[in-house]
PDB file of C-alpha atoms in Angstrom:
ATOM      1  CA  ILE G  27      20.841  13.859   6.802  1.00 81.00           C
ATOM      2  CA  SER G  28      18.524  13.066   9.689  1.00 85.00           C
ATOM      3  CA  ILE G  29      16.765  10.203   8.259  1.00 85.00           C
ATOM      4  CA  PRO G  30      19.706   8.184   7.246  1.00 85.00           C
ATOM      5  CA  THR G  31      21.285   9.135  10.410  1.00 88.00           C
ATOM      6  CA  LEU G  32      18.286   7.772  12.190  1.00 86.00           C
ATOM      7  CA  LEU G  33      18.474   4.648  10.156  1.00 81.00           C
ATOM      8  CA  VAL G  34      22.242   3.978  10.578  1.00 81.00           C
ATOM      9  CA  MET G  35      22.089   4.846  14.053  1.00 81.00           C
ATOM     10  CA  PHE G  36      18.558   2.425  14.470  1.00 80.00           C
ATOM     11  CA  PHE G  37      20.705  -0.053  13.626  1.00 75.00           C
ATOM     12  CA  VAL G  38      22.598   0.532  15.541  1.00 75.00           C
ATOM     13  CA  PHE G  39      21.541   0.700  18.635  1.00 75.00           C
ATOM     14  CA  THR G  40      18.906  -2.686  18.109  1.00 73.00           C
ATOM     15  CA  ASN G  41      22.017  -5.230  17.251  1.00 71.00           C
ATOM     16  CA  GLY G  42      22.371  -5.596  20.718  1.00 66.00           C
ATOM     17  CA  PHE G  43      18.843  -6.924  21.045  1.00 66.00           C
ATOM     18  CA  ALA G  44      19.358  -9.370  18.787  1.00 67.00           C
ATOM     19  CA  ALA G  45      19.911 -11.770  22.117  1.00 67.00           C
ATOM     20  CA  TYR G  46      16.570 -11.326  23.144  1.00 65.00           C
ATOM     21  CA  TRP G  47      14.967 -11.799  19.294  1.00 65.00           C
ATOM     22  CA  THR G  48      13.509 -14.668  18.597  1.00 68.00           C
ATOM     23  CA  TYR G  49      13.320 -16.203  15.252  1.00 66.00           C
ATOM     24  CA  PRO G  50      11.001 -16.087  13.374  1.00 70.00           C
ATOM     25  CA  LEU G  51      10.454 -12.347  13.468  1.00 69.00           C
ATOM     26  CA  PRO G  52       6.460 -11.520  14.416  1.00 73.00           C
ATOM     27  CA  ASN G  53       4.556 -10.735  11.233  1.00 75.00           C
ATOM     28  CA  GLY G  54       1.414 -10.246  12.106  1.00 79.00           C
ATOM     29  CA  ILE G  55      -0.447  -8.515  15.424  1.00 80.00           C
ATOM     30  CA  SER G  56      -3.721 -11.337  16.305  1.00 78.00           C
ATOM     31  CA  LEU G  57      -6.235  -9.369  17.884  1.00 76.00           C
ATOM     32  CA  GLU G  58      -6.191 -13.095  20.126  1.00 74.00           C
ATOM     33  CA  THR G  59      -2.966 -13.507  21.187  1.00 74.00           C
ATOM     34  CA  GLY G  60      -0.500 -10.420  20.312  1.00 73.00           C
ATOM     35  CA  PHE G  61       1.889 -10.564  18.261  1.00 72.00           C
ATOM     36  CA  VAL G  62       2.084 -14.199  15.291  1.00 73.00           C
ATOM     37  CA  THR G  63       4.171 -15.984  13.333  1.00 72.00           C
ATOM     38  CA  PRO G  64       2.665 -16.873  10.902  1.00 69.00           C
ATOM     39  CA  LEU G  65      -0.459 -15.777  10.526  1.00 64.00           C
ATOM     40  CA  SER G  66      -3.112 -17.055  12.232  1.00 63.00           C
ATOM     41  CA  GLN G  67      -5.355 -18.532   9.895  1.00 68.00           C
ATOM     42  CA  GLY G  68      -9.385 -17.973  11.112  1.00 68.00           C
ATOM     43  CA  LYS G  69      -8.582 -15.922  13.368  1.00 73.00           C
ATOM     44  CA  PRO G  70      -8.632 -12.113  13.030  1.00 76.00           C
ATOM     45  CA  THR G  71      -5.244 -10.973  12.353  1.00 78.00           C
ATOM     46  CA  ILE G  72      -3.546  -7.944  11.145  1.00 81.00           C
ATOM     47  CA  ALA G  73      -0.331  -8.287   9.383  1.00 79.00           C
ATOM     48  CA  PHE G  74       2.287  -5.819   9.279  1.00 83.00           C
ATOM     49  CA  TYR G  75       2.386  -5.561   5.745  1.00 81.00           C
ATOM     50  CA  ALA G  76      -1.013  -3.970   5.434  1.00 83.00           C
ATOM     51  CA  LEU G  77      -0.351  -1.653   8.110  1.00 87.00           C
ATOM     52  CA  ALA G  78       2.981  -0.694   6.076  1.00 87.00           C
ATOM     53  CA  ILE G  79       0.928  -0.336   2.664  1.00 87.00           C
ATOM     54  CA  LEU G  80      -2.453   1.909   4.491  1.00 90.00           C
ATOM     55  CA  SER G  81       0.328   4.041   6.197  1.00 92.00           C
ATOM     56  CA  GLY G  82       2.240   4.072   2.918  1.00 90.00           C
ATOM     57  CA  ALA G  83      -0.846   5.462   0.546  1.00 91.00           C
ATOM     58  CA  LEU G  84      -1.842   7.389   3.968  1.00 93.00           C
ATOM     59  CA  PHE G  85       1.046   9.570   3.981  1.00 93.00           C
ATOM     60  CA  VAL G  86       0.505  10.646  -0.202  1.00 92.00           C
ATOM     61  CA  TYR G  87      -2.988  10.710   0.559  1.00 93.00           C
ATOM     62  CA  PHE G  88      -1.856  14.204   2.926  1.00 94.00           C
ATOM     63  CA  LEU G  89       1.115  15.392   1.168  1.00 94.00           C
ATOM     64  CA  CYS G  90      -0.688  15.358  -1.688  1.00 93.00           C
ATOM     65  CA  ASP G  91      -3.330  16.804  -0.343  1.00 94.00           C
ATOM     66  CA  HIS G  92      -1.386  19.556   0.765  1.00 94.00           C
ATOM     67  CA  ARG G  93       0.464  20.448  -2.755  1.00 93.00           C
ATOM     68  CA  MET G  94      -3.127  20.228  -4.003  1.00 92.00           C
ATOM     69  CA  TYR G  95      -4.095  22.447  -1.562  1.00 94.00           C
ATOM     70  CA  LYS G  96      -0.945  24.936  -1.851  1.00 93.00           C
ATOM     71  CA  GLN G  97      -2.328  24.981  -6.173  1.00 90.00           C
ATOM     72  CA  TYR G  98      -6.025  25.481  -6.164  1.00 91.00           C
ATOM     73  CA  GLY G  99      -6.463  26.926  -2.128  1.00 91.00           C
ATOM     74  CA  LYS G 100      -9.203  24.043  -1.263  1.00 90.00           C
ATOM     75  CA  HIS G 101      -8.307  20.963   1.161  1.00 91.00           C
ATOM     76  CA  GLY G 102     -10.157  17.614  -0.498  1.00 90.00           C
ATOM     77  CA  LEU G 103     -10.042  17.746  -3.905  1.00 90.00           C
ATOM     78  CA  LEU G 104      -8.118  14.489  -4.225  1.00 91.00           C
ATOM     79  CA  GLU G 105     -10.310  12.617  -1.467  1.00 92.00           C
ATOM     80  CA  SER G 106     -12.587  10.531  -3.213  1.00 92.00           C
ATOM     81  CA  THR G 107     -10.499   9.631  -5.889  1.00 92.00           C
ATOM     82  CA  PHE G 108      -7.776   7.799  -2.984  1.00 93.00           C
ATOM     83  CA  PHE G 109     -11.240   5.656  -1.897  1.00 95.00           C
ATOM     84  CA  VAL G 110     -11.136   4.289  -5.458  1.00 95.00           C
ATOM     85  CA  ALA G 111      -7.698   4.410  -6.640  1.00 93.00           C
ATOM     86  CA  PHE G 112      -5.854   2.726  -3.972  1.00 92.00           C
ATOM     87  CA  PRO G 113      -8.163  -0.489  -3.652  1.00 93.00           C
ATOM     88  CA  ALA G 114      -8.152  -0.980  -7.536  1.00 94.00           C
ATOM     89  CA  GLY G 115      -4.338  -0.180  -6.996  1.00 90.00           C
ATOM     90  CA  ILE G 116      -4.532  -3.601  -4.267  1.00 89.00           C
ATOM     91  CA  ILE G 117      -7.411  -5.227  -6.695  1.00 91.00           C
ATOM     92  CA  GLY G 118      -4.506  -4.821 -10.007  1.00 92.00           C
ATOM     93  CA  ALA G 119      -1.070  -5.437  -7.432  1.00 90.00           C
ATOM     94  CA  ARG G 120      -3.357  -9.145  -7.409  1.00 89.00           C
ATOM     95  CA  ILE G 121      -5.088  -9.775 -10.583  1.00 90.00           C
ATOM     96  CA  PHE G 122      -1.842  -9.034 -12.588  1.00 91.00           C
ATOM     97  CA  TYR G 123      -0.113 -11.521 -10.231  1.00 90.00           C
ATOM     98  CA  VAL G 124      -2.254 -14.044 -10.796  1.00 88.00           C
ATOM     99  CA  ILE G 125      -1.313 -13.461 -14.459  1.00 89.00           C
ATOM    100  CA  GLY G 126       2.401 -13.891 -13.669  1.00 88.00           C
ATOM    101  CA  GLU G 127       1.709 -16.658 -11.515  1.00 85.00           C
ATOM    102  CA  TRP G 128      -1.064 -18.630 -13.283  1.00 85.00           C
ATOM    103  CA  GLN G 129       0.058 -21.968 -13.662  1.00 84.00           C
ATOM    104  CA  ASP G 130       0.469 -22.633  -9.641  1.00 80.00           C
ATOM    105  CA  PHE G 131      -3.039 -21.283  -9.757  1.00 80.00           C
ATOM    106  CA  VAL G 132      -4.086 -23.724 -11.895  1.00 80.00           C
ATOM    107  CA  HIS G 133      -4.316 -26.928  -8.998  1.00 80.00           C
ATOM    108  CA  ARG G 134      -5.567 -25.364  -6.497  1.00 81.00           C
ATOM    109  CA  GLU G 135      -9.208 -24.351  -6.224  1.00 82.00           C
ATOM    110  CA  TRP G 136     -10.782 -21.046  -8.262  1.00 81.00           C
ATOM    111  CA  TRP G 137     -11.360 -19.890  -4.729  1.00 82.00           C
ATOM    112  CA  SER G 138      -7.319 -19.370  -4.183  1.00 80.00           C
ATOM    113  CA  ILE G 139      -7.303 -16.121  -6.302  1.00 82.00           C
ATOM    114  CA  PHE G 140      -9.327 -14.231  -3.984  1.00 83.00           C
ATOM    115  CA  ALA G 141      -6.591 -15.203  -1.424  1.00 80.00           C
ATOM    116  CA  ILE G 142      -5.019 -12.088  -1.047  1.00 77.00           C
ATOM    117  CA  TRP G 143      -4.296 -12.312   2.888  1.00 71.00           C
ATOM    118  CA  GLU G 144      -1.836 -15.533   1.139  1.00 73.00           C
ATOM    119  CA  GLY G 145       0.234 -12.521  -0.117  1.00 73.00           C
ATOM    120  CA  GLY G 146       1.037 -11.983  -3.422  1.00 82.00           C
ATOM    121  CA  LEU G 147       0.409  -8.126  -5.002  1.00 84.00           C
ATOM    122  CA  THR G 148       2.660  -7.003  -8.109  1.00 86.00           C
ATOM    123  CA  ILE G 149       4.043  -3.764  -7.394  1.00 84.00           C
ATOM    124  CA  LEU G 150       3.626  -2.697 -11.471  1.00 88.00           C
ATOM    125  CA  GLY G 151      -0.275  -4.409 -10.818  1.00 90.00           C
ATOM    126  CA  GLY G 152      -0.775  -1.867  -8.133  1.00 87.00           C
ATOM    127  CA  ALA G 153       0.362   1.584  -9.191  1.00 87.00           C
ATOM    128  CA  ILE G 154      -0.746   0.703 -13.624  1.00 91.00           C
ATOM    129  CA  THR G 155      -3.821   0.082 -12.032  1.00 93.00           C
ATOM    130  CA  GLY G 156      -4.033   2.910  -9.343  1.00 89.00           C
ATOM    131  CA  ILE G 157      -2.930   5.176 -11.544  1.00 88.00           C
ATOM    132  CA  VAL G 158      -5.381   4.787 -14.524  1.00 92.00           C
ATOM    133  CA  ILE G 159      -8.459   4.892 -11.801  1.00 94.00           C
ATOM    134  CA  GLY G 160      -7.300   7.465 -10.075  1.00 90.00           C
ATOM    135  CA  VAL G 161      -6.863   9.287 -14.038  1.00 89.00           C
ATOM    136  CA  LEU G 162     -10.164   8.389 -14.629  1.00 92.00           C
ATOM    137  CA  TRP G 163     -12.386   9.302 -11.715  1.00 93.00           C
ATOM    138  CA  PHE G 164     -10.149  11.878 -10.844  1.00 91.00           C
ATOM    139  CA  MET G 165     -11.205  13.718 -14.771  1.00 91.00           C
ATOM    140  CA  TRP G 166     -14.831  12.214 -14.140  1.00 92.00           C
ATOM    141  CA  LYS G 167     -15.258  13.791 -10.938  1.00 90.00           C
ATOM    142  CA  ASN G 168     -13.780  17.454 -10.609  1.00 88.00           C
ATOM    143  CA  LYS G 169     -13.860  18.927 -14.320  1.00 85.00           C
ATOM    144  CA  GLY G 170     -13.100  22.098 -13.181  1.00 85.00           C
ATOM    145  CA  TYR G 171      -9.829  21.408 -12.176  1.00 90.00           C
ATOM    146  CA  SER G 172      -7.038  20.087 -14.744  1.00 89.00           C
ATOM    147  CA  ILE G 173      -5.757  17.024 -14.751  1.00 89.00           C
ATOM    148  CA  TRP G 174      -2.323  17.349 -15.570  1.00 91.00           C
ATOM    149  CA  VAL G 175      -1.776  19.509 -12.478  1.00 90.00           C
ATOM    150  CA  ALA G 176      -2.925  16.608 -10.299  1.00 88.00           C
ATOM    151  CA  VAL G 177      -1.350  13.603 -12.231  1.00 87.00           C
ATOM    152  CA  ASP G 178       2.463  16.017 -11.568  1.00 91.00           C
ATOM    153  CA  VAL G 179       1.145  16.349  -8.236  1.00 89.00           C
ATOM    154  CA  ILE G 180       0.133  12.287  -8.291  1.00 87.00           C
ATOM    155  CA  VAL G 181       2.146   9.991 -10.113  1.00 84.00           C
ATOM    156  CA  PRO G 182       5.537  10.864  -8.336  1.00 87.00           C
ATOM    157  CA  THR G 183       4.111  10.151  -4.873  1.00 88.00           C
ATOM    158  CA  ILE G 184       3.129   6.663  -5.844  1.00 83.00           C
ATOM    159  CA  LEU G 185       6.754   5.735  -5.728  1.00 82.00           C
ATOM    160  CA  ILE G 186       6.857   7.377  -2.063  1.00 86.00           C
ATOM    161  CA  ALA G 187       4.460   4.893  -1.140  1.00 85.00           C
ATOM    162  CA  GLN G 188       5.534   2.039  -2.945  1.00 80.00           C
ATOM    163  CA  ALA G 189       8.020   2.494  -1.013  1.00 84.00           C
ATOM    164  CA  ILE G 190       6.674   2.882   2.435  1.00 86.00           C
ATOM    165  CA  GLY G 191       4.315  -0.054   1.361  1.00 79.00           C
ATOM    166  CA  ARG G 192       7.208  -2.429   0.072  1.00 76.00           C
ATOM    167  CA  TRP G 193       9.280  -1.585   3.449  1.00 73.00           C
TER     168      TRP G 193
END
């Protein structure tokens, strides 16, 4: 009940500030000049979508760690899995995007395939790659623990991470 209420109150109260906001709204934070739009080319900039993706991943990691602690009484079982599956999910999201938009990449430089800062991540590609690599890593690294318990804990929460990351 509190989350929808907070969202409604946020939109009600921020509507009064609409006259003072300039559009387009900033989409990143430059380490040199503050809020920027569009993202600075060649200058150190942190994009807001990167912060959203990272915050979603960290929230889900701590949620899953807590649920694994309740199951096994030990923290940190998913730490190495997180450090492998999260980057694999980002790479997989980019690979799926490049495959799906291949006609756009044919006429560009070959290195633009790796230009993740220009946008282009696929939710489904990130989820599938992260899950597959994460499950394989967990099975290899944590042989004394049930993979089915880990899958039951992790996979449903990936939707939460995707929702926060796309916010």
